[in-house]
Amino acid sequence: MPVTAVIGAQWGDEGKGRIIDYLSGQADMVIRCQGGDNAGHTVVNEFGRFVFHLIPSGICRPATCIIGAGTVINPDRLFEEMADVESKGLSLERLWLDRRAHLVMPYHPMLDGLEEAARAGSAIGTTKRGIGPAYADKSARWGLRIGDLLHRDYLRERLSMVLPEKNHRLQALGAAPLSLDNLMSKAGEWAERLHERIVDTLPMVRDAVAGGKRVILEGQLGALRDLDWGTYPFVTSSCPTVTGLLQGAGVPARALTDALGITKAYTTAVGAGPFPTELDGDEGWQMREIGREYGATTGRPRRCGWFDAVAVQHSAWLNGYTMLAVTKLDILDTFPEIQLCTAYRLDGKVIHHVPDTTLYEQVEPIYETMPGWLTNTVHARRWEDLPAAAQNYLNRIQELVGVPLRFVSVGPEREQLIVV
Ligand code: GDP
Ligand code: IMO
Ligand code: MG
């Protein structure tokens, strides 16, 4: 293990949370590296069912959990989550926030919603959690960092500079302006509740990595929503690929030992943008209902479709996966035939790569058909327990993606996992 990055290989919601919960049984440290509470990472174990938005999915284990410098944190959301975790009898003693992480301020979700409305027919379908506006401020150097909560005068000075701009924008979009005093009093509450957890996490991370401890870098979302390499503009505002994780955690690239790509046995996406294998008819409906494909953060129905090997190859290249996990195999148990997209057709030509968005909107999937297994797989715990047709399907996936299969998940619970 020593340093393993866990990455969504598709459009998000691949089951990163459940795999990280499993892996972190052997980990010393789990770091959330990028993104914010747009994430919804579901974990089901002996403590109950959790949907983690900001807290690392290793919190149910003894590992140290860090919300890293590359993230954006909405403290109000974090408090809700902390309360949920504590109500289930778990300790938060090992949870640390890096002081360089940016704050999602109350104006960010407001702007996210208003800007989405202004995009009308071209809306991205964001989670409206203020992620884009918070990262935009970070890049434009208007951002406030969580460490600033510890320096009240400095925070007031920064906010006094930023707020007129934000209010100007809010008013232009038809919303009421926010008051400096109200924001400062909110920041005061945040500081009071969080000050002991806001630290420089880099020495902790450095000691862990240099000391050969087992560290998991928890990715948020998936490679096809990467700011650079995803389906721009239908992407998030951070980089959920391996380099983004290393950057956000403060880990040098050469320290990385493994990159684990997580993919569903089919494909889902929430939000707009190209999705070549999407199924509009009965099969898509069936996948959504059997797979309970509704967003863990927003509850929106997820778009569903067949496994897209070209998209996962794209993400395998970008991330250099050393191993693959296929989740939700059980959802395909009742399909008599299963399709696998092996290439695209664009302008009459066969292509094997993900082109840029405007062209990607036009590709048609080329499918290979495989027989289904029509057998319940939820009780399988070893490779040998899987029906031959399911083994063939998984073998075909690993062959097409070109990465060895390490895990197969056949249910949401911790033990519903096959280690290959
Ligand atoms: P994440 O964001 O990548 O952590 O994934 P989500 O938690 O958003 O979505 C995955 C959903 O599928 C959650 O509801 C999980 O409980 C569930 N899940 C994960 N793996 C499996 C599996 O192998 N089979 C089934 N039936 N459900 C799974
Ligand atoms: P996890 O970590 C699925 C999608 C949104 C939208 C786009 C941009 O649970 O896989 P944003 O709010 O980030 O500005 O929205 O990204 N999106 C997700 N889709 N799972 C997520 O997180 C997502 N986080 C954002 O639907 O298309
Ligand atoms: Mg999710």
Coordinates of C-alpha atoms and ligand atoms in Angstrom, one line a residue:
M1 CA 0.0 0.0 0.0
P2 CA 2.3 2.7 1.4
V3 CA 0.8 5.6 -0.6
T4 CA -2.3 4.6 -2.6
A5 CA -4.5 7.1 -4.5
V6 CA -8.1 6.0 -4.9
I7 CA -9.7 7.6 -7.9
G8 CA -13.1 7.6 -9.5
A9 CA -12.5 6.2 -13.0
Q10 CA -15.7 7.5 -14.5
W11 CA -18.1 10.4 -13.8
G12 CA -18.2 10.0 -10.0
D13 CA -20.1 7.9 -7.5
E14 CA -18.2 4.7 -8.5
G15 CA -18.2 3.5 -4.9
K16 CA -15.0 5.2 -3.7
G17 CA -16.4 5.5 -0.2
R18 CA -17.1 1.8 0.3
I19 CA -13.7 0.8 -1.1
I20 CA -11.8 3.3 1.1
D21 CA -13.7 2.1 4.2
Y22 CA -12.5 -1.4 3.4
L23 CA -8.9 -0.4 2.6
S24 CA -8.5 1.9 5.5
G25 CA -8.7 -1.0 7.8
Q26 CA -5.0 -1.4 6.9
A27 CA -4.2 2.4 6.7
D28 CA -2.5 4.8 9.1
M29 CA -3.8 7.9 7.4
V30 CA -6.6 8.9 5.0
I31 CA -6.5 12.3 3.2
R32 CA -9.3 14.0 1.3
C33 CA -7.4 15.9 -1.2
Q34 CA -9.7 18.1 -3.4
G35 CA -13.3 19.1 -3.8
G36 CA -15.7 19.9 -1.1
D37 CA -19.1 18.8 0.1
N38 CA -20.2 18.2 -3.4
A39 CA -18.9 14.7 -2.7
G40 CA -21.2 12.0 -1.3
H41 CA -19.2 8.9 -0.4
T42 CA -21.4 6.2 1.0
V43 CA -20.1 3.7 3.6
V44 CA -22.1 0.9 5.1
N45 CA -20.5 -1.0 8.0
E46 CA -21.1 -2.1 11.6
F47 CA -21.6 1.5 12.7
G48 CA -24.4 2.2 10.3
R49 CA -24.8 4.0 7.0
F50 CA -22.8 7.1 6.3
V51 CA -22.7 9.6 3.5
F52 CA -19.4 11.4 3.8
H53 CA -19.2 14.8 2.2
L54 CA -16.0 16.2 3.6
I55 CA -14.9 13.8 6.3
P56 CA -12.6 11.1 4.9
S57 CA -14.2 7.7 4.4
G58 CA -11.6 6.2 6.7
I59 CA -13.1 7.8 9.8
C60 CA -14.7 4.5 10.9
R61 CA -11.2 3.0 11.3
P62 CA -8.3 4.0 13.6
A63 CA -6.5 5.9 10.9
T64 CA -5.7 9.6 11.1
C65 CA -8.1 11.5 8.9
I66 CA -7.1 14.8 7.1
I67 CA -9.1 17.2 5.1
G68 CA -6.2 18.5 2.9
A69 CA -5.0 21.8 1.6
G70 CA -6.6 21.3 -1.8
T71 CA -10.1 21.1 -0.5
V72 CA -12.8 23.7 0.0
I73 CA -14.6 23.5 3.3
N74 CA -18.1 24.7 4.2
P75 CA -17.9 24.6 8.0
D76 CA -21.7 24.5 8.4
R77 CA -21.9 21.3 6.3
L78 CA -18.9 19.9 8.2
F79 CA -20.7 20.4 11.5
E80 CA -23.7 18.5 10.3
E81 CA -21.5 15.6 9.2
M82 CA -19.5 15.7 12.5
A83 CA -22.7 15.4 14.4
D84 CA -23.8 12.4 12.4
V85 CA -20.5 10.6 12.9
E86 CA -20.5 11.3 16.6
S87 CA -24.2 10.2 16.9
K88 CA -23.1 6.8 15.6
G89 CA -20.6 6.4 18.4
L90 CA -17.4 7.3 16.5
S91 CA -14.7 9.6 17.7
L92 CA -13.5 12.6 15.8
E93 CA -10.3 12.9 17.8
R94 CA -8.2 12.0 14.7
L95 CA -9.8 14.5 12.3
W96 CA -7.6 17.4 11.2
L97 CA -8.2 20.2 8.7
D98 CA -5.3 21.8 6.8
R99 CA -5.1 25.5 7.5
R100 CA -4.5 26.2 3.8
A101 CA -7.9 24.7 2.7
H102 CA -10.2 27.3 1.4
L103 CA -13.5 28.3 3.0
V104 CA -16.8 27.9 1.2
M105 CA -18.4 31.2 2.3
P106 CA -22.2 31.7 2.5
Y107 CA -22.0 33.7 -0.8
H108 CA -20.5 30.8 -2.7
P109 CA -23.5 28.4 -2.7
M110 CA -25.7 31.5 -3.4
L111 CA -23.6 32.4 -6.4
D112 CA -23.5 28.8 -7.5
G113 CA -27.3 28.6 -7.6
L114 CA -27.7 32.0 -9.3
E115 CA -25.0 31.4 -11.9
E116 CA -26.6 28.0 -12.8
A117 CA -29.9 29.7 -13.2
A118 CA -28.2 32.4 -15.4
R119 CA -26.8 29.6 -17.6
A120 CA -30.3 28.5 -18.3
G121 CA -30.3 25.8 -21.0
S122 CA -26.6 25.4 -20.8
A123 CA -26.5 24.7 -17.0
I124 CA -23.7 22.4 -15.8
G125 CA -26.0 20.7 -13.3
T126 CA -23.7 21.5 -10.3
T127 CA -24.5 20.4 -6.8
K128 CA -25.0 24.1 -5.9
R129 CA -22.6 23.7 -3.0
G130 CA -20.6 26.7 -4.0
I131 CA -17.6 24.6 -5.2
G132 CA -17.1 26.4 -8.5
P133 CA -17.3 29.9 -7.0
A134 CA -15.0 29.0 -4.1
Y135 CA -12.3 27.6 -6.4
A136 CA -12.8 30.6 -8.7
D137 CA -12.0 32.9 -5.8
K138 CA -9.0 30.7 -4.8
S139 CA -7.5 31.0 -8.3
A140 CA -8.3 34.7 -8.6
R141 CA -6.8 35.1 -5.1
W142 CA -10.0 36.4 -3.5
G143 CA -10.3 33.3 -1.4
L144 CA -10.4 33.0 2.4
R145 CA -8.7 30.1 4.0
I146 CA -9.8 28.1 6.9
G147 CA -6.6 29.1 8.7
D148 CA -7.7 32.7 8.4
L149 CA -10.4 31.9 11.0
L150 CA -7.6 31.9 13.6
H151 CA -6.6 35.5 12.8
R152 CA -9.7 37.5 13.2
D153 CA -8.2 40.9 12.3
Y154 CA -6.7 39.6 9.2
L155 CA -9.9 37.8 8.3
R156 CA -11.9 41.0 8.7
E157 CA -9.4 42.9 6.5
R158 CA -9.7 40.3 3.8
L159 CA -13.4 40.0 3.9
S160 CA -13.8 43.8 3.8
M161 CA -11.9 43.7 0.6
V162 CA -13.7 40.7 -0.9
L163 CA -17.3 41.4 0.2
P164 CA -18.1 44.5 -1.9
E165 CA -17.2 42.5 -5.0
K166 CA -19.3 39.5 -3.9
N167 CA -22.3 41.8 -3.0
H168 CA -22.0 43.5 -6.3
R169 CA -22.2 40.2 -8.1
L170 CA -25.1 38.9 -5.9
Q171 CA -27.1 42.1 -6.5
A172 CA -26.5 41.9 -10.3
L173 CA -28.0 38.4 -10.2
G174 CA -31.0 39.6 -8.2
A175 CA -30.0 38.6 -4.6
A176 CA -29.7 40.6 -1.5
P177 CA -26.2 41.6 -0.3
L178 CA -24.6 40.1 2.8
S179 CA -23.4 42.0 5.8
L180 CA -19.8 42.0 6.9
D181 CA -20.8 41.9 10.6
N182 CA -23.0 38.8 10.1
L183 CA -20.3 37.0 8.2
M184 CA -17.8 37.9 10.8
S185 CA -20.0 36.6 13.6
K186 CA -20.5 33.3 11.6
A187 CA -16.7 33.1 11.2
G188 CA -16.4 33.6 14.9
E189 CA -18.7 30.6 15.6
W190 CA -16.7 28.5 13.1
A191 CA -13.4 29.4 14.7
E192 CA -14.7 28.6 18.1
R193 CA -15.8 25.1 17.1
L194 CA -12.9 24.3 14.8
H195 CA -9.8 26.0 16.1
E196 CA -8.3 22.9 17.6
R197 CA -8.5 21.0 14.4
I198 CA -7.1 23.6 12.1
V199 CA -3.4 22.8 11.8
D200 CA -0.6 22.7 9.3
T201 CA -1.0 19.0 8.2
L202 CA 2.1 18.9 6.0
P203 CA 4.4 17.8 8.8
M204 CA 2.0 15.0 9.7
V205 CA 1.7 13.9 6.1
R206 CA 5.5 14.2 5.5
D207 CA 6.3 12.1 8.6
A208 CA 3.7 9.5 7.6
V209 CA 4.9 9.2 4.0
A210 CA 8.6 9.4 4.9
G211 CA 8.1 6.9 7.7
G212 CA 6.6 4.3 5.3
K213 CA 3.2 4.5 6.9
R214 CA 0.2 3.4 4.9
V215 CA -1.5 6.4 3.4
I216 CA -4.7 6.6 1.3
L217 CA -5.4 9.6 -0.9
E218 CA -9.1 9.8 -1.2
G219 CA -10.3 11.2 -4.6
Q220 CA -13.6 13.0 -5.0
L221 CA -15.7 12.7 -8.2
G222 CA -14.2 11.0 -11.2
A223 CA -11.7 11.6 -14.0
L224 CA -14.3 12.5 -16.6
R225 CA -15.2 15.6 -14.5
D226 CA -11.6 16.7 -14.2
L227 CA -11.1 20.4 -14.8
D228 CA -8.5 19.9 -17.5
W229 CA -9.2 16.4 -18.9
G230 CA -12.9 16.0 -18.3
T231 CA -15.9 17.1 -20.4
Y232 CA -15.3 20.8 -19.9
P233 CA -17.4 22.9 -19.1
F234 CA -19.4 20.0 -17.6
V235 CA -16.8 19.4 -15.0
T236 CA -16.0 20.2 -11.4
S237 CA -13.5 23.0 -10.4
S238 CA -10.8 20.8 -9.1
C239 CA -8.7 17.9 -10.5
P240 CA -9.9 14.5 -9.3
T241 CA -7.1 12.8 -11.1
V242 CA -4.0 11.5 -9.4
T243 CA -1.9 14.6 -9.8
G244 CA -4.7 16.7 -8.3
L245 CA -4.8 14.4 -5.3
L246 CA -1.0 14.5 -4.7
Q247 CA -1.1 18.3 -5.0
G248 CA -4.0 18.7 -2.6
A249 CA -2.5 16.3 0.0
G250 CA 1.1 17.7 -0.2
V251 CA 2.6 14.4 -1.3
P252 CA 5.4 14.2 -3.9
A253 CA 4.6 12.2 -7.0
R254 CA 7.5 9.9 -6.5
A255 CA 6.1 8.8 -3.2
L256 CA 3.0 7.3 -4.8
T257 CA 3.0 3.5 -4.8
D258 CA -0.4 2.6 -6.2
A259 CA -3.3 4.2 -8.1
L260 CA -6.5 2.3 -7.7
G261 CA -9.2 3.2 -10.3
I262 CA -12.8 2.5 -9.2
T263 CA -15.3 1.9 -11.8
K264 CA -18.9 0.6 -11.8
A265 CA -19.7 -2.4 -13.9
Y266 CA -21.8 0.0 -15.9
T267 CA -21.8 3.9 -16.0
T268 CA -23.6 6.6 -14.3
A269 CA -23.4 10.4 -14.2
V270 CA -25.3 13.3 -12.5
G271 CA -25.2 16.7 -14.1
A272 CA -25.1 17.6 -17.8
G273 CA -22.6 16.9 -20.5
P274 CA -21.7 14.1 -23.0
F275 CA -22.3 10.5 -21.9
P276 CA -22.1 8.3 -25.0
T277 CA -23.4 5.1 -23.5
E278 CA -26.4 6.6 -21.7
L279 CA -29.6 4.6 -22.0
D280 CA -32.8 6.5 -22.2
G281 CA -35.2 3.6 -22.3
D282 CA -36.2 0.6 -20.1
E283 CA -32.7 -0.7 -19.5
G284 CA -31.6 2.7 -18.2
W285 CA -34.6 2.9 -16.0
Q286 CA -34.0 -0.7 -14.8
M287 CA -30.3 0.1 -13.9
R288 CA -31.4 3.2 -12.0
E289 CA -34.1 1.4 -10.0
I290 CA -32.1 -1.7 -9.2
G291 CA -28.9 0.2 -8.5
R292 CA -30.7 2.9 -6.5
E293 CA -29.0 5.4 -8.7
Y294 CA -29.9 8.7 -7.0
G295 CA -27.3 11.2 -6.0
A296 CA -25.8 10.8 -2.5
T297 CA -25.5 14.5 -2.1
T298 CA -28.4 16.0 -4.1
G299 CA -30.8 13.0 -4.5
R300 CA -31.0 13.7 -8.2
P301 CA -31.6 10.7 -10.4
R302 CA -28.4 9.6 -12.0
R303 CA -28.1 9.1 -15.7
C304 CA -27.3 5.4 -16.4
G305 CA -25.7 3.5 -19.2
W306 CA -23.5 0.6 -20.3
F307 CA -19.8 0.3 -19.3
D308 CA -17.7 2.6 -21.5
A309 CA -14.2 1.1 -21.9
V310 CA -13.0 4.1 -23.9
A311 CA -13.8 6.5 -21.1
V312 CA -12.1 4.3 -18.5
Q313 CA -9.0 3.8 -20.8
H314 CA -8.9 7.7 -20.9
S315 CA -8.9 7.8 -17.1
A316 CA -6.4 4.9 -16.9
W317 CA -3.9 6.8 -19.0
L318 CA -4.3 10.0 -17.0
N319 CA -4.0 8.3 -13.6
G320 CA -1.6 5.4 -14.4
Y321 CA -3.8 2.9 -12.5
T322 CA -1.9 0.0 -11.1
M323 CA -5.1 -1.7 -10.2
L324 CA -8.8 -1.6 -10.8
A325 CA -11.9 -2.1 -8.6
V326 CA -15.2 -2.9 -10.3
T327 CA -18.3 -2.1 -8.1
K328 CA -22.0 -2.8 -8.4
L329 CA -21.6 -6.0 -10.4
D330 CA -24.7 -7.3 -8.6
I331 CA -26.8 -4.6 -10.4
L332 CA -26.3 -6.4 -13.7
D333 CA -27.5 -9.8 -12.2
T334 CA -30.9 -9.7 -14.0
F335 CA -29.8 -8.5 -17.4
P336 CA -29.9 -11.3 -20.0
E337 CA -27.4 -9.4 -22.3
I338 CA -24.8 -6.9 -21.4
Q339 CA -23.2 -4.3 -23.7
L340 CA -19.7 -3.0 -23.5
C341 CA -18.6 0.1 -25.4
T342 CA -15.2 -0.7 -27.0
A343 CA -14.9 2.3 -29.4
Y344 CA -16.8 5.3 -30.7
R345 CA -17.9 6.3 -34.2
L346 CA -17.3 10.0 -35.1
D347 CA -18.0 11.3 -38.5
G348 CA -18.1 7.8 -39.9
K349 CA -14.7 7.0 -38.5
V350 CA -13.9 4.6 -35.6
I351 CA -12.0 6.2 -32.8
H352 CA -10.5 4.9 -29.5
H353 CA -10.1 8.0 -27.5
V354 CA -12.1 10.6 -25.7
P355 CA -12.2 13.7 -27.9
D356 CA -12.8 17.3 -26.7
T357 CA -16.4 18.1 -25.6
T358 CA -18.0 19.5 -28.7
L359 CA -16.9 16.4 -30.6
Y360 CA -17.6 14.1 -27.7
E361 CA -21.2 15.2 -27.9
Q362 CA -21.3 13.7 -31.4
V363 CA -19.7 10.3 -30.9
E364 CA -21.8 7.1 -31.1
P365 CA -20.8 4.1 -29.0
I366 CA -19.7 0.9 -30.7
Y367 CA -20.8 -2.1 -28.6
E368 CA -19.7 -5.6 -28.0
T369 CA -22.5 -7.9 -26.6
M370 CA -21.8 -10.4 -23.8
P371 CA -24.2 -12.8 -22.2
G372 CA -25.5 -12.0 -18.8
W373 CA -25.2 -14.5 -15.9
L374 CA -28.8 -14.2 -14.6
T375 CA -27.6 -15.4 -11.2
N376 CA -27.5 -13.6 -7.8
T377 CA -23.9 -12.5 -7.0
V378 CA -24.5 -10.7 -3.7
H379 CA -23.2 -13.6 -1.7
A380 CA -20.0 -14.2 -3.7
R381 CA -16.9 -13.7 -1.6
R382 CA -14.3 -15.3 -3.8
W383 CA -13.6 -15.1 -7.5
E384 CA -14.6 -18.8 -7.8
D385 CA -18.1 -18.0 -6.4
L386 CA -18.8 -15.8 -9.5
P387 CA -20.7 -17.3 -12.4
A388 CA -18.5 -17.9 -15.5
A389 CA -20.3 -15.3 -17.5
A390 CA -19.6 -12.7 -14.8
Q391 CA -16.0 -13.7 -14.7
N392 CA -15.8 -13.4 -18.5
Y393 CA -17.3 -9.9 -18.3
L394 CA -14.9 -8.8 -15.7
N395 CA -12.0 -10.3 -17.6
R396 CA -13.0 -8.4 -20.7
I397 CA -13.2 -5.2 -18.7
Q398 CA -9.6 -5.6 -17.4
E399 CA -8.4 -6.6 -20.8
L400 CA -9.9 -3.5 -22.5
V401 CA -8.8 -1.1 -19.8
G402 CA -5.4 -2.8 -19.6
V403 CA -5.2 -2.7 -15.8
P404 CA -5.3 -5.7 -13.4
L405 CA -8.5 -6.2 -11.5
R406 CA -8.0 -6.2 -7.8
F407 CA -11.5 -5.8 -6.2
V408 CA -15.0 -6.7 -7.2
S409 CA -17.8 -5.3 -5.2
V410 CA -21.2 -7.2 -5.1
G411 CA -23.1 -5.1 -2.5
P412 CA -22.8 -1.9 -0.4
E413 CA -21.7 -3.6 2.8
R414 CA -18.1 -3.9 3.9
E415 CA -17.8 -7.7 3.5
Q416 CA -19.6 -7.8 0.1
L417 CA -16.2 -7.6 -1.6
I418 CA -14.1 -10.0 -3.6
V419 CA -10.3 -9.5 -3.4
V420 CA -9.0 -11.0 -6.7
Ligands
GDP1 P1 -18.7 7.4 -4.2 O1 -19.1 8.8 -4.3 O2 -17.8 7.0 -5.3 O3 -18.2 7.0 -2.8 O4 -20.1 6.5 -4.5 P2 -21.5 6.9 -3.9 O5 -21.6 6.5 -2.4 O6 -22.0 8.2 -4.3 O7 -22.4 5.9 -4.7 C1 -22.3 4.5 -4.7 C2 -23.6 3.9 -4.2 O8 -23.6 2.5 -4.5 C3 -23.8 4.0 -2.7 O9 -25.2 4.0 -2.5 C4 -23.2 2.6 -2.2 O10 -23.8 2.2 -1.0 C5 -23.6 1.7 -3.3 N1 -22.7 0.6 -3.6 C6 -21.3 0.6 -3.6 N2 -20.8 -0.5 -4.0 C7 -21.9 -1.3 -4.3 C8 -22.1 -2.7 -4.8 O11 -21.1 -3.3 -5.2 N3 -23.4 -3.1 -5.0 C9 -24.4 -2.3 -4.7 N4 -25.6 -2.9 -4.8 N5 -24.3 -1.1 -4.2 C10 -23.1 -0.6 -4.0
IMO2 P1 -18.5 12.0 -5.6 O1 -17.2 12.4 -4.9 C1 -21.1 12.8 -8.9 C2 -20.9 16.7 -10.7 C3 -22.1 17.6 -10.7 C4 -21.9 18.4 -12.0 C5 -20.4 18.6 -11.9 C6 -20.0 20.0 -11.3 O2 -19.6 11.5 -4.6 O3 -18.3 11.1 -6.7 P2 -19.9 20.9 -8.8 O4 -20.9 21.0 -7.7 O5 -18.7 20.1 -8.5 O6 -19.5 22.2 -9.3 O7 -20.6 20.1 -10.1 O8 -19.8 17.6 -11.1 N1 -20.5 16.3 -9.3 C7 -20.6 15.0 -8.9 N2 -21.2 13.9 -9.6 N3 -20.5 12.6 -7.7 C8 -19.9 13.6 -7.1 O9 -19.1 13.4 -6.1 C9 -20.0 14.9 -7.7 N4 -19.6 16.1 -7.3 C10 -19.9 16.9 -8.3 O10 -23.3 16.8 -10.8 O11 -22.1 17.6 -13.1
MG3 MG -20.9 10.0 -4.5

